[in-house]
Amino acid sequence: MERSTRQRRAILHALAQSGRPLRPIEILELGQKEVPGLGLTTVYRNIRQMTADGSLVRVYYPGQPALFELPTGKFLPHFICRSCQQVYYFEEEAPDVPYDPPANFRIESQEVVFYGHCSDCP
Amino acid sequence: MERSTRQRRAILHALAQSGRPLRPIEILELGQKEVPGLGLTTVYRNIRQMTADGSLVRVYYPGQPALFELPTGKFLPHFICRSCQQVYYFEEEAPDVPYDPPANFRIESQEVVFYGHCSDCP
DNA sequence: ATATGTGCAAACTCTTTGCATGGAG
DNA sequence: CTCCATGCAAAGAGTTTGCACATAT
């Protein structure tokens, strides 16, 4: 059973305020403004639990450490340039991919990554 | 300038034989069957160089260590369980996602990751 | 009252780097 | 003969775990 602690509220607050995906260390730093004694371990443990139950979403930029954000319901697609390896975040949402998962797999969200060449790399 | 060494050949051989993306440690283990003294550092250095010049492709799965494979052109969808973090490969190919990229971005391929709960994690 | 949450330190995993030796060209 | 490549050990990030204490319910 989950309890509402000062630490947990500070973590959620940090994520709600920032408006962009945060790294665990950033969550810690923001959270410590509210709860000075907050520890990195606590951040990780809560991130893990929240991600498991869906109240937090893990966003992944290839080659970078994990980022976390509150669920937005949006599917912003990534684009990775094959030449310069730069990662871009396209603003326009990608459509749902129609897909029939194997039995007993429940799809809750999706992420699309496009590969190609960016405007700087012909 | 790149040289053809026993180690480098063993690494490429391991990737060619396996038929699935491999973690660096797996490349090491397979490669050591051919070159017993092969070191993990060498695997990492070669992976890095090959990925930079395109003779190797890095596959990214959120929350998972990096996987590498020889370029295939195929794309199978992946599924990541929010509870156990396990990555599954769905056998059936996902349909192309229709998407209009910003000007001067050329999309050459795509990858889809589904998130949800697997058959073991209700 | 009691089970979950917290903080610290240490352990762990994955990856990179420094340096002397080895081998391809 | 020259460089690039290799292997070892150690360093560095990011993340997890063990344990005693704190606290929400």
PDB file of C-alpha atoms (C1' of nucleotides) in Angstrom:
ATOM      1  CA  MET A   1       0.000   0.000   0.000  1.00  0.00           C
ATOM      2  CA  GLU A   2       1.307   3.450  -0.893  1.00  0.00           C
ATOM      3  CA  ARG A   3       1.696   6.220   1.625  1.00  0.00           C
ATOM      4  CA  SER A   4       1.736   9.931   1.013  1.00  0.00           C
ATOM      5  CA  THR A   5       4.971  11.261   2.434  1.00  0.00           C
ATOM      6  CA  ARG A   6       6.591  14.675   2.282  1.00  0.00           C
ATOM      7  CA  GLN A   7       9.286  13.236   0.061  1.00  0.00           C
ATOM      8  CA  ARG A   8       6.860  11.713  -2.369  1.00  0.00           C
ATOM      9  CA  ARG A   9       4.885  14.911  -2.605  1.00  0.00           C
ATOM     10  CA  ALA A  10       8.070  16.873  -3.238  1.00  0.00           C
ATOM     11  CA  ILE A  11       9.016  14.542  -6.069  1.00  0.00           C
ATOM     12  CA  LEU A  12       5.618  14.850  -7.699  1.00  0.00           C
ATOM     13  CA  HIS A  13       5.689  18.572  -7.207  1.00  0.00           C
ATOM     14  CA  ALA A  14       9.084  18.892  -8.860  1.00  0.00           C
ATOM     15  CA  LEU A  15       7.862  16.950 -11.883  1.00  0.00           C
ATOM     16  CA  ALA A  16       4.644  18.920 -12.092  1.00  0.00           C
ATOM     17  CA  GLN A  17       6.411  22.262 -11.951  1.00  0.00           C
ATOM     18  CA  SER A  18       9.221  21.641 -14.397  1.00  0.00           C
ATOM     19  CA  GLY A  19       7.160  21.056 -17.514  1.00  0.00           C
ATOM     20  CA  ARG A  20       9.848  18.912 -19.094  1.00  0.00           C
ATOM     21  CA  PRO A  21      11.215  15.431 -18.520  1.00  0.00           C
ATOM     22  CA  LEU A  22      13.741  15.306 -15.671  1.00  0.00           C
ATOM     23  CA  ARG A  23      16.717  13.164 -14.824  1.00  0.00           C
ATOM     24  CA  PRO A  24      16.694  11.560 -11.365  1.00  0.00           C
ATOM     25  CA  ILE A  25      19.419  13.917 -10.174  1.00  0.00           C
ATOM     26  CA  GLU A  26      17.359  16.894 -11.316  1.00  0.00           C
ATOM     27  CA  ILE A  27      14.324  15.591  -9.487  1.00  0.00           C
ATOM     28  CA  LEU A  28      16.498  15.359  -6.389  1.00  0.00           C
ATOM     29  CA  GLU A  29      17.751  18.918  -6.693  1.00  0.00           C
ATOM     30  CA  LEU A  30      14.299  20.376  -7.244  1.00  0.00           C
ATOM     31  CA  GLY A  31      12.820  18.218  -4.520  1.00  0.00           C
ATOM     32  CA  GLN A  32      15.432  19.292  -2.002  1.00  0.00           C
ATOM     33  CA  LYS A  33      14.177  22.859  -2.219  1.00  0.00           C
ATOM     34  CA  GLU A  34      11.028  21.545  -0.606  1.00  0.00           C
ATOM     35  CA  VAL A  35      12.476  18.759   1.528  1.00  0.00           C
ATOM     36  CA  PRO A  36      16.131  19.536   2.208  1.00  0.00           C
ATOM     37  CA  GLY A  37      17.011  16.105   3.564  1.00  0.00           C
ATOM     38  CA  LEU A  38      15.673  14.292   0.495  1.00  0.00           C
ATOM     39  CA  GLY A  39      17.987  11.499  -0.623  1.00  0.00           C
ATOM     40  CA  LEU A  40      18.780  10.219  -4.079  1.00  0.00           C
ATOM     41  CA  THR A  41      17.858   6.702  -3.026  1.00  0.00           C
ATOM     42  CA  THR A  42      14.378   7.840  -2.158  1.00  0.00           C
ATOM     43  CA  VAL A  43      14.032   9.508  -5.534  1.00  0.00           C
ATOM     44  CA  TYR A  44      15.036   6.319  -7.294  1.00  0.00           C
ATOM     45  CA  ARG A  45      12.747   4.156  -5.211  1.00  0.00           C
ATOM     46  CA  ASN A  46       9.778   6.391  -5.842  1.00  0.00           C
ATOM     47  CA  ILE A  47      10.533   6.775  -9.522  1.00  0.00           C
ATOM     48  CA  ARG A  48      10.598   3.032  -9.810  1.00  0.00           C
ATOM     49  CA  GLN A  49       7.343   2.509  -7.998  1.00  0.00           C
ATOM     50  CA  MET A  50       5.527   5.291  -9.794  1.00  0.00           C
ATOM     51  CA  THR A  51       6.750   4.099 -13.155  1.00  0.00           C
ATOM     52  CA  ALA A  52       5.519   0.598 -12.361  1.00  0.00           C
ATOM     53  CA  ASP A  53       2.014   1.770 -11.529  1.00  0.00           C
ATOM     54  CA  GLY A  54       1.831   4.246 -14.397  1.00  0.00           C
ATOM     55  CA  SER A  55       1.743   7.482 -12.412  1.00  0.00           C
ATOM     56  CA  LEU A  56       5.108   8.358 -13.948  1.00  0.00           C
ATOM     57  CA  VAL A  57       6.405   7.783 -17.456  1.00  0.00           C
ATOM     58  CA  ARG A  58       9.928   7.012 -18.448  1.00  0.00           C
ATOM     59  CA  VAL A  59      11.073   8.892 -21.512  1.00  0.00           C
ATOM     60  CA  TYR A  60      14.065   7.692 -23.366  1.00  0.00           C
ATOM     61  CA  TYR A  61      16.473   9.658 -25.474  1.00  0.00           C
ATOM     62  CA  PRO A  62      18.893   7.220 -27.038  1.00  0.00           C
ATOM     63  CA  GLY A  63      22.371   7.450 -25.624  1.00  0.00           C
ATOM     64  CA  GLN A  64      21.227   9.546 -22.707  1.00  0.00           C
ATOM     65  CA  PRO A  65      20.319   8.703 -19.139  1.00  0.00           C
ATOM     66  CA  ALA A  66      16.677   8.036 -18.387  1.00  0.00           C
ATOM     67  CA  LEU A  67      14.254  10.939 -18.108  1.00  0.00           C
ATOM     68  CA  PHE A  68      10.935  10.936 -16.286  1.00  0.00           C
ATOM     69  CA  GLU A  69       7.761  12.949 -16.609  1.00  0.00           C
ATOM     70  CA  LEU A  70       4.169  12.854 -15.489  1.00  0.00           C
ATOM     71  CA  PRO A  71       1.949  11.124 -18.039  1.00  0.00           C
ATOM     72  CA  THR A  72       0.785  13.453 -20.779  1.00  0.00           C
ATOM     73  CA  GLY A  73      -1.056  10.993 -22.964  1.00  0.00           C
ATOM     74  CA  LYS A  74       0.886  12.319 -25.923  1.00  0.00           C
ATOM     75  CA  PHE A  75       3.124  10.407 -28.277  1.00  0.00           C
ATOM     76  CA  LEU A  76       5.816  12.785 -29.406  1.00  0.00           C
ATOM     77  CA  PRO A  77       8.043  10.921 -31.795  1.00  0.00           C
ATOM     78  CA  HIS A  78      11.812  10.943 -31.657  1.00  0.00           C
ATOM     79  CA  PHE A  79      14.021  11.341 -34.658  1.00  0.00           C
ATOM     80  CA  ILE A  80      17.592  10.110 -34.707  1.00  0.00           C
ATOM     81  CA  CYS A  81      19.954  11.283 -37.424  1.00  0.00           C
ATOM     82  CA  ARG A  82      22.067   8.481 -38.829  1.00  0.00           C
ATOM     83  CA  SER A  83      24.851  10.877 -39.719  1.00  0.00           C
ATOM     84  CA  CYS A  84      25.310  13.061 -36.666  1.00  0.00           C
ATOM     85  CA  GLN A  85      23.459  10.875 -34.091  1.00  0.00           C
ATOM     86  CA  GLN A  86      21.592  13.938 -32.922  1.00  0.00           C
ATOM     87  CA  VAL A  87      18.242  13.244 -31.300  1.00  0.00           C
ATOM     88  CA  TYR A  88      15.289  15.458 -32.187  1.00  0.00           C
ATOM     89  CA  TYR A  89      11.859  15.571 -30.619  1.00  0.00           C
ATOM     90  CA  PHE A  90       9.170  16.191 -33.231  1.00  0.00           C
ATOM     91  CA  GLU A  91       6.428  18.468 -32.010  1.00  0.00           C
ATOM     92  CA  GLU A  92       3.598  16.910 -33.920  1.00  0.00           C
ATOM     93  CA  GLU A  93       2.067  13.863 -32.350  1.00  0.00           C
ATOM     94  CA  ALA A  94       2.372  10.515 -34.080  1.00  0.00           C
ATOM     95  CA  PRO A  95      -0.789   8.556 -34.757  1.00  0.00           C
ATOM     96  CA  ASP A  96      -1.597   5.419 -32.808  1.00  0.00           C
ATOM     97  CA  VAL A  97      -0.063   2.317 -34.288  1.00  0.00           C
ATOM     98  CA  PRO A  98      -2.754  -0.306 -34.725  1.00  0.00           C
ATOM     99  CA  TYR A  99      -1.365  -3.525 -33.361  1.00  0.00           C
ATOM    100  CA  ASP A 100      -2.688  -6.772 -31.969  1.00  0.00           C
ATOM    101  CA  PRO A 101      -0.462  -7.860 -29.099  1.00  0.00           C
ATOM    102  CA  PRO A 102      -0.031 -11.524 -28.184  1.00  0.00           C
ATOM    103  CA  ALA A 103      -2.480 -12.914 -25.633  1.00  0.00           C
ATOM    104  CA  ASN A 104      -2.292 -11.392 -22.149  1.00  0.00           C
ATOM    105  CA  PHE A 105      -0.133  -8.451 -23.192  1.00  0.00           C
ATOM    106  CA  ARG A 106      -1.808  -5.142 -22.533  1.00  0.00           C
ATOM    107  CA  ILE A 107      -0.534  -2.170 -24.505  1.00  0.00           C
ATOM    108  CA  GLU A 108      -0.970   1.110 -22.648  1.00  0.00           C
ATOM    109  CA  SER A 109       1.176   3.477 -24.636  1.00  0.00           C
ATOM    110  CA  GLN A 110       3.669   3.606 -27.436  1.00  0.00           C
ATOM    111  CA  GLU A 111       6.755   5.395 -28.560  1.00  0.00           C
ATOM    112  CA  VAL A 112       7.898   5.882 -32.121  1.00  0.00           C
ATOM    113  CA  VAL A 113      11.465   6.510 -33.187  1.00  0.00           C
ATOM    114  CA  PHE A 114      12.234   7.582 -36.731  1.00  0.00           C
ATOM    115  CA  TYR A 115      15.666   7.160 -38.250  1.00  0.00           C
ATOM    116  CA  GLY A 116      16.995   9.109 -41.210  1.00  0.00           C
ATOM    117  CA  HIS A 117      18.924  12.234 -41.975  1.00  0.00           C
ATOM    118  CA  CYS A 118      18.319  15.610 -40.446  1.00  0.00           C
ATOM    119  CA  SER A 119      18.251  18.989 -42.124  1.00  0.00           C
ATOM    120  CA  ASP A 120      21.935  19.557 -41.375  1.00  0.00           C
ATOM    121  CA  CYS A 121      23.078  16.209 -42.776  1.00  0.00           C
ATOM    122  CA  PRO A 122      22.131  15.765 -46.433  1.00  0.00           C
TER     123      PRO A 122
ATOM    124  CA  MET B   1      42.759   3.947 -40.666  1.00  0.00           C
ATOM    125  CA  GLU B   2      41.104   0.704 -39.583  1.00  0.00           C
ATOM    126  CA  ARG B   3      42.975  -2.544 -39.360  1.00  0.00           C
ATOM    127  CA  SER B   4      41.628  -6.055 -39.651  1.00  0.00           C
ATOM    128  CA  THR B   5      42.576  -7.864 -36.476  1.00  0.00           C
ATOM    129  CA  ARG B   6      41.659 -11.279 -35.151  1.00  0.00           C
ATOM    130  CA  GLN B   7      39.646  -9.596 -32.434  1.00  0.00           C
ATOM    131  CA  ARG B   8      37.701  -7.414 -34.809  1.00  0.00           C
ATOM    132  CA  ARG B   9      36.879 -10.357 -37.026  1.00  0.00           C
ATOM    133  CA  ALA B  10      35.720 -12.378 -34.013  1.00  0.00           C
ATOM    134  CA  ILE B  11      33.391  -9.556 -32.968  1.00  0.00           C
ATOM    135  CA  LEU B  12      31.849  -9.281 -36.425  1.00  0.00           C
ATOM    136  CA  HIS B  13      31.559 -13.025 -36.606  1.00  0.00           C
ATOM    137  CA  ALA B  14      29.740 -13.209 -33.291  1.00  0.00           C
ATOM    138  CA  LEU B  15      27.227 -10.607 -34.447  1.00  0.00           C
ATOM    139  CA  ALA B  16      26.729 -12.277 -37.815  1.00  0.00           C
ATOM    140  CA  GLN B  17      26.095 -15.679 -36.272  1.00  0.00           C
ATOM    141  CA  SER B  18      23.729 -14.724 -33.480  1.00  0.00           C
ATOM    142  CA  GLY B  19      20.826 -13.408 -35.520  1.00  0.00           C
ATOM    143  CA  ARG B  20      19.664 -11.144 -32.711  1.00  0.00           C
ATOM    144  CA  PRO B  21      20.925  -7.957 -31.086  1.00  0.00           C
ATOM    145  CA  LEU B  22      23.657  -8.610 -28.540  1.00  0.00           C
ATOM    146  CA  ARG B  23      24.850  -6.905 -25.419  1.00  0.00           C
ATOM    147  CA  PRO B  24      28.543  -6.066 -25.242  1.00  0.00           C
ATOM    148  CA  ILE B  25      29.105  -8.807 -22.683  1.00  0.00           C
ATOM    149  CA  GLU B  26      27.443 -11.326 -24.978  1.00  0.00           C
ATOM    150  CA  ILE B  27      29.625 -10.247 -27.857  1.00  0.00           C
ATOM    151  CA  LEU B  28      32.607 -10.809 -25.590  1.00  0.00           C
ATOM    152  CA  GLU B  29      31.515 -14.309 -24.614  1.00  0.00           C
ATOM    153  CA  LEU B  30      30.825 -15.390 -28.175  1.00  0.00           C
ATOM    154  CA  GLY B  31      33.997 -13.765 -29.430  1.00  0.00           C
ATOM    155  CA  GLN B  32      36.114 -15.506 -26.824  1.00  0.00           C
ATOM    156  CA  LYS B  33      35.226 -18.857 -28.346  1.00  0.00           C
ATOM    157  CA  GLU B  34      37.212 -17.697 -31.349  1.00  0.00           C
ATOM    158  CA  VAL B  35      39.822 -15.532 -29.640  1.00  0.00           C
ATOM    159  CA  PRO B  36      40.171 -16.674 -26.018  1.00  0.00           C
ATOM    160  CA  GLY B  37      42.157 -13.660 -24.836  1.00  0.00           C
ATOM    161  CA  LEU B  38      39.596 -11.169 -26.123  1.00  0.00           C
ATOM    162  CA  GLY B  39      38.989  -8.339 -23.635  1.00  0.00           C
ATOM    163  CA  LEU B  40      35.842  -6.412 -22.845  1.00  0.00           C
ATOM    164  CA  THR B  41      37.626  -3.142 -23.455  1.00  0.00           C
ATOM    165  CA  THR B  42      38.401  -4.211 -26.985  1.00  0.00           C
ATOM    166  CA  VAL B  43      34.767  -5.118 -27.575  1.00  0.00           C
ATOM    167  CA  TYR B  44      33.663  -1.696 -26.390  1.00  0.00           C
ATOM    168  CA  ARG B  45      36.249   0.133 -28.454  1.00  0.00           C
ATOM    169  CA  ASN B  46      35.294  -1.732 -31.604  1.00  0.00           C
ATOM    170  CA  ILE B  47      31.584  -1.386 -31.004  1.00  0.00           C
ATOM    171  CA  ARG B  48      32.066   2.317 -30.674  1.00  0.00           C
ATOM    172  CA  GLN B  49      34.087   2.659 -33.822  1.00  0.00           C
ATOM    173  CA  MET B  50      31.820   0.434 -35.909  1.00  0.00           C
ATOM    174  CA  THR B  51      28.724   2.220 -34.709  1.00  0.00           C
ATOM    175  CA  ALA B  52      30.260   5.532 -35.677  1.00  0.00           C
ATOM    176  CA  ASP B  53      30.991   4.424 -39.221  1.00  0.00           C
ATOM    177  CA  GLY B  54      27.661   2.638 -39.666  1.00  0.00           C
ATOM    178  CA  SER B  55      28.882  -0.941 -39.934  1.00  0.00           C
ATOM    179  CA  LEU B  56      27.064  -1.641 -36.688  1.00  0.00           C
ATOM    180  CA  VAL B  57      23.718  -0.425 -35.413  1.00  0.00           C
ATOM    181  CA  ARG B  58      22.861   0.406 -31.867  1.00  0.00           C
ATOM    182  CA  VAL B  59      19.395  -0.609 -30.759  1.00  0.00           C
ATOM    183  CA  TYR B  60      17.962   1.291 -27.835  1.00  0.00           C
ATOM    184  CA  TYR B  61      15.471  -0.136 -25.402  1.00  0.00           C
ATOM    185  CA  PRO B  62      14.455   2.100 -22.555  1.00  0.00           C
ATOM    186  CA  GLY B  63      15.857   0.911 -19.271  1.00  0.00           C
ATOM    187  CA  GLN B  64      17.981  -1.725 -20.924  1.00  0.00           C
ATOM    188  CA  PRO B  65      21.680  -1.769 -21.597  1.00  0.00           C
ATOM    189  CA  ALA B  66      22.621  -1.053 -25.190  1.00  0.00           C
ATOM    190  CA  LEU B  67      22.232  -3.787 -27.773  1.00  0.00           C
ATOM    191  CA  PHE B  68      24.076  -3.986 -31.052  1.00  0.00           C
ATOM    192  CA  GLU B  69      23.385  -5.716 -34.331  1.00  0.00           C
ATOM    193  CA  LEU B  70      24.557  -5.708 -37.915  1.00  0.00           C
ATOM    194  CA  PRO B  71      22.339  -3.485 -40.065  1.00  0.00           C
ATOM    195  CA  THR B  72      19.260  -5.485 -41.149  1.00  0.00           C
ATOM    196  CA  GLY B  73      16.722  -3.020 -42.491  1.00  0.00           C
ATOM    197  CA  LYS B  74      13.976  -4.929 -40.678  1.00  0.00           C
ATOM    198  CA  PHE B  75      12.015  -3.591 -37.778  1.00  0.00           C
ATOM    199  CA  LEU B  76      10.070  -5.628 -35.291  1.00  0.00           C
ATOM    200  CA  PRO B  77       8.142  -3.881 -32.528  1.00  0.00           C
ATOM    201  CA  HIS B  78       9.278  -4.178 -28.936  1.00  0.00           C
ATOM    202  CA  PHE B  79       7.233  -4.318 -25.820  1.00  0.00           C
ATOM    203  CA  ILE B  80       8.421  -3.135 -22.432  1.00  0.00           C
ATOM    204  CA  CYS B  81       6.596  -4.204 -19.297  1.00  0.00           C
ATOM    205  CA  ARG B  82       6.079  -1.361 -16.858  1.00  0.00           C
ATOM    206  CA  SER B  83       6.173  -3.734 -13.913  1.00  0.00           C
ATOM    207  CA  CYS B  84       9.107  -6.028 -14.527  1.00  0.00           C
ATOM    208  CA  GLN B  85      10.933  -3.909 -17.151  1.00  0.00           C
ATOM    209  CA  GLN B  86      11.343  -6.987 -19.294  1.00  0.00           C
ATOM    210  CA  VAL B  87      11.720  -6.345 -23.021  1.00  0.00           C
ATOM    211  CA  TYR B  88       9.822  -8.557 -25.440  1.00  0.00           C
ATOM    212  CA  TYR B  89      10.139  -8.785 -29.200  1.00  0.00           C
ATOM    213  CA  PHE B  90       6.825  -9.142 -30.978  1.00  0.00           C
ATOM    214  CA  GLU B  91       7.139 -11.403 -33.972  1.00  0.00           C
ATOM    215  CA  GLU B  92       4.642  -9.663 -36.151  1.00  0.00           C
ATOM    216  CA  GLU B  93       5.912  -6.564 -37.901  1.00  0.00           C
ATOM    217  CA  ALA B  94       4.205  -3.282 -37.071  1.00  0.00           C
ATOM    218  CA  PRO B  95       2.634  -1.205 -39.840  1.00  0.00           C
ATOM    219  CA  ASP B  96       4.396   1.903 -41.087  1.00  0.00           C
ATOM    220  CA  VAL B  97       3.477   5.012 -39.172  1.00  0.00           C
ATOM    221  CA  PRO B  98       2.276   7.725 -41.528  1.00  0.00           C
ATOM    222  CA  TYR B  99       4.076  10.889 -40.552  1.00  0.00           C
ATOM    223  CA  ASP B 100       5.016  14.176 -42.162  1.00  0.00           C
ATOM    224  CA  PRO B 101       8.445  15.183 -40.883  1.00  0.00           C
ATOM    225  CA  PRO B 102       9.499  18.821 -40.651  1.00  0.00           C
ATOM    226  CA  ALA B 103      11.105  20.276 -43.756  1.00  0.00           C
ATOM    227  CA  ASN B 104      14.446  18.773 -44.751  1.00  0.00           C
ATOM    228  CA  PHE B 105      14.127  15.776 -42.455  1.00  0.00           C
ATOM    229  CA  ARG B 106      14.176  12.503 -44.344  1.00  0.00           C
ATOM    230  CA  ILE B 107      12.732   9.482 -42.596  1.00  0.00           C
ATOM    231  CA  GLU B 108      14.307   6.225 -43.705  1.00  0.00           C
ATOM    232  CA  SER B 109      13.043   3.788 -41.116  1.00  0.00           C
ATOM    233  CA  GLN B 110      11.162   3.607 -37.873  1.00  0.00           C
ATOM    234  CA  GLU B 111      10.960   1.681 -34.679  1.00  0.00           C
ATOM    235  CA  VAL B 112       7.963   1.237 -32.397  1.00  0.00           C
ATOM    236  CA  VAL B 113       8.081   0.504 -28.694  1.00  0.00           C
ATOM    237  CA  PHE B 114       4.933  -0.473 -26.848  1.00  0.00           C
ATOM    238  CA  TYR B 115       4.571  -0.075 -23.108  1.00  0.00           C
ATOM    239  CA  GLY B 116       2.165  -1.859 -20.855  1.00  0.00           C
ATOM    240  CA  HIS B 117       1.953  -4.978 -18.761  1.00  0.00           C
ATOM    241  CA  CYS B 118       3.101  -8.401 -19.836  1.00  0.00           C
ATOM    242  CA  SER B 119       1.392 -11.731 -19.348  1.00  0.00           C
ATOM    243  CA  ASP B 120       3.286 -12.360 -16.110  1.00  0.00           C
ATOM    244  CA  CYS B 121       2.449  -8.989 -14.557  1.00  0.00           C
ATOM    245  CA  PRO B 122      -1.304  -8.411 -14.335  1.00  0.00           C
TER     246      PRO B 122
ATOM    247  C1'  DA C   1       0.957  -0.709  16.709  1.00  0.00           C
ATOM    248  C1'  DT C   2       2.806  -2.041  12.561  1.00  0.00           C
ATOM    249  C1'  DA C   3       4.184  -2.164   8.117  1.00  0.00           C
ATOM    250  C1'  DT C   4       5.953   0.934   4.682  1.00  0.00           C
ATOM    251  C1'  DG C   5       9.172   4.746   3.721  1.00  0.00           C
ATOM    252  C1'  DT C   6      13.588   7.027   4.416  1.00  0.00           C
ATOM    253  C1'  DG C   7      18.638   8.078   4.471  1.00  0.00           C
ATOM    254  C1'  DC C   8      23.221   6.664   4.499  1.00  0.00           C
ATOM    255  C1'  DA C   9      26.952   3.949   2.800  1.00  0.00           C
ATOM    256  C1'  DA C  10      28.390   0.420   0.203  1.00  0.00           C
ATOM    257  C1'  DA C  11      27.755  -2.653  -3.594  1.00  0.00           C
ATOM    258  C1'  DC C  12      26.791  -3.373  -8.434  1.00  0.00           C
ATOM    259  C1'  DT C  13      26.571  -2.725 -13.447  1.00  0.00           C
ATOM    260  C1'  DC C  14      27.883  -0.682 -17.537  1.00  0.00           C
ATOM    261  C1'  DT C  15      31.228   2.007 -19.887  1.00  0.00           C
ATOM    262  C1'  DT C  16      35.439   4.772 -20.525  1.00  0.00           C
ATOM    263  C1'  DT C  17      40.393   5.934 -19.828  1.00  0.00           C
ATOM    264  C1'  DG C  18      45.638   5.550 -18.908  1.00  0.00           C
ATOM    265  C1'  DC C  19      49.415   3.099 -19.992  1.00  0.00           C
ATOM    266  C1'  DA C  20      52.659  -0.372 -21.549  1.00  0.00           C
ATOM    267  C1'  DT C  21      52.847  -4.132 -24.914  1.00  0.00           C
ATOM    268  C1'  DG C  22      51.581  -6.391 -29.324  1.00  0.00           C
ATOM    269  C1'  DG C  23      50.747  -6.798 -34.222  1.00  0.00           C
ATOM    270  C1'  DA C  24      48.991  -5.016 -39.008  1.00  0.00           C
ATOM    271  C1'  DG C  25      50.414  -2.360 -42.796  1.00  0.00           C
TER     272       DG C  25
ATOM    273  C1'  DC D   1      59.399   0.453 -38.732  1.00  0.00           C
ATOM    274  C1'  DT D   2      55.222   3.047 -37.385  1.00  0.00           C
ATOM    275  C1'  DC D   3      51.081   3.504 -35.771  1.00  0.00           C
ATOM    276  C1'  DC D   4      46.891   1.686 -34.482  1.00  0.00           C
ATOM    277  C1'  DA D   5      44.983  -2.002 -31.604  1.00  0.00           C
ATOM    278  C1'  DT D   6      44.933  -4.688 -27.478  1.00  0.00           C
ATOM    279  C1'  DG D   7      44.596  -6.029 -22.537  1.00  0.00           C
ATOM    280  C1'  DC D   8      44.787  -5.011 -17.925  1.00  0.00           C
ATOM    281  C1'  DA D   9      43.519  -2.298 -14.041  1.00  0.00           C
ATOM    282  C1'  DA D  10      41.431   1.533 -12.323  1.00  0.00           C
ATOM    283  C1'  DA D  11      38.255   5.240 -12.613  1.00  0.00           C
ATOM    284  C1'  DG D  12      33.618   7.079 -13.501  1.00  0.00           C
ATOM    285  C1'  DA D  13      28.682   7.431 -14.156  1.00  0.00           C
ATOM    286  C1'  DG D  14      24.130   5.781 -12.930  1.00  0.00           C
ATOM    287  C1'  DT D  15      21.425   2.788 -10.181  1.00  0.00           C
ATOM    288  C1'  DT D  16      20.294  -0.685  -6.541  1.00  0.00           C
ATOM    289  C1'  DT D  17      20.573  -2.899  -1.925  1.00  0.00           C
ATOM    290  C1'  DG D  18      21.252  -3.744   3.307  1.00  0.00           C
ATOM    291  C1'  DC D  19      20.194  -1.991   7.440  1.00  0.00           C
ATOM    292  C1'  DA D  20      18.630   0.796  11.266  1.00  0.00           C
ATOM    293  C1'  DC D  21      15.578   4.543  12.226  1.00  0.00           C
ATOM    294  C1'  DA D  22      11.399   7.387  11.204  1.00  0.00           C
ATOM    295  C1'  DT D  23       6.612   7.999  10.194  1.00  0.00           C
ATOM    296  C1'  DA D  24       1.893   7.461   7.896  1.00  0.00           C
ATOM    297  C1'  DT D  25      -2.141   4.978   8.584  1.00  0.00           C
TER     298       DT D  25
END
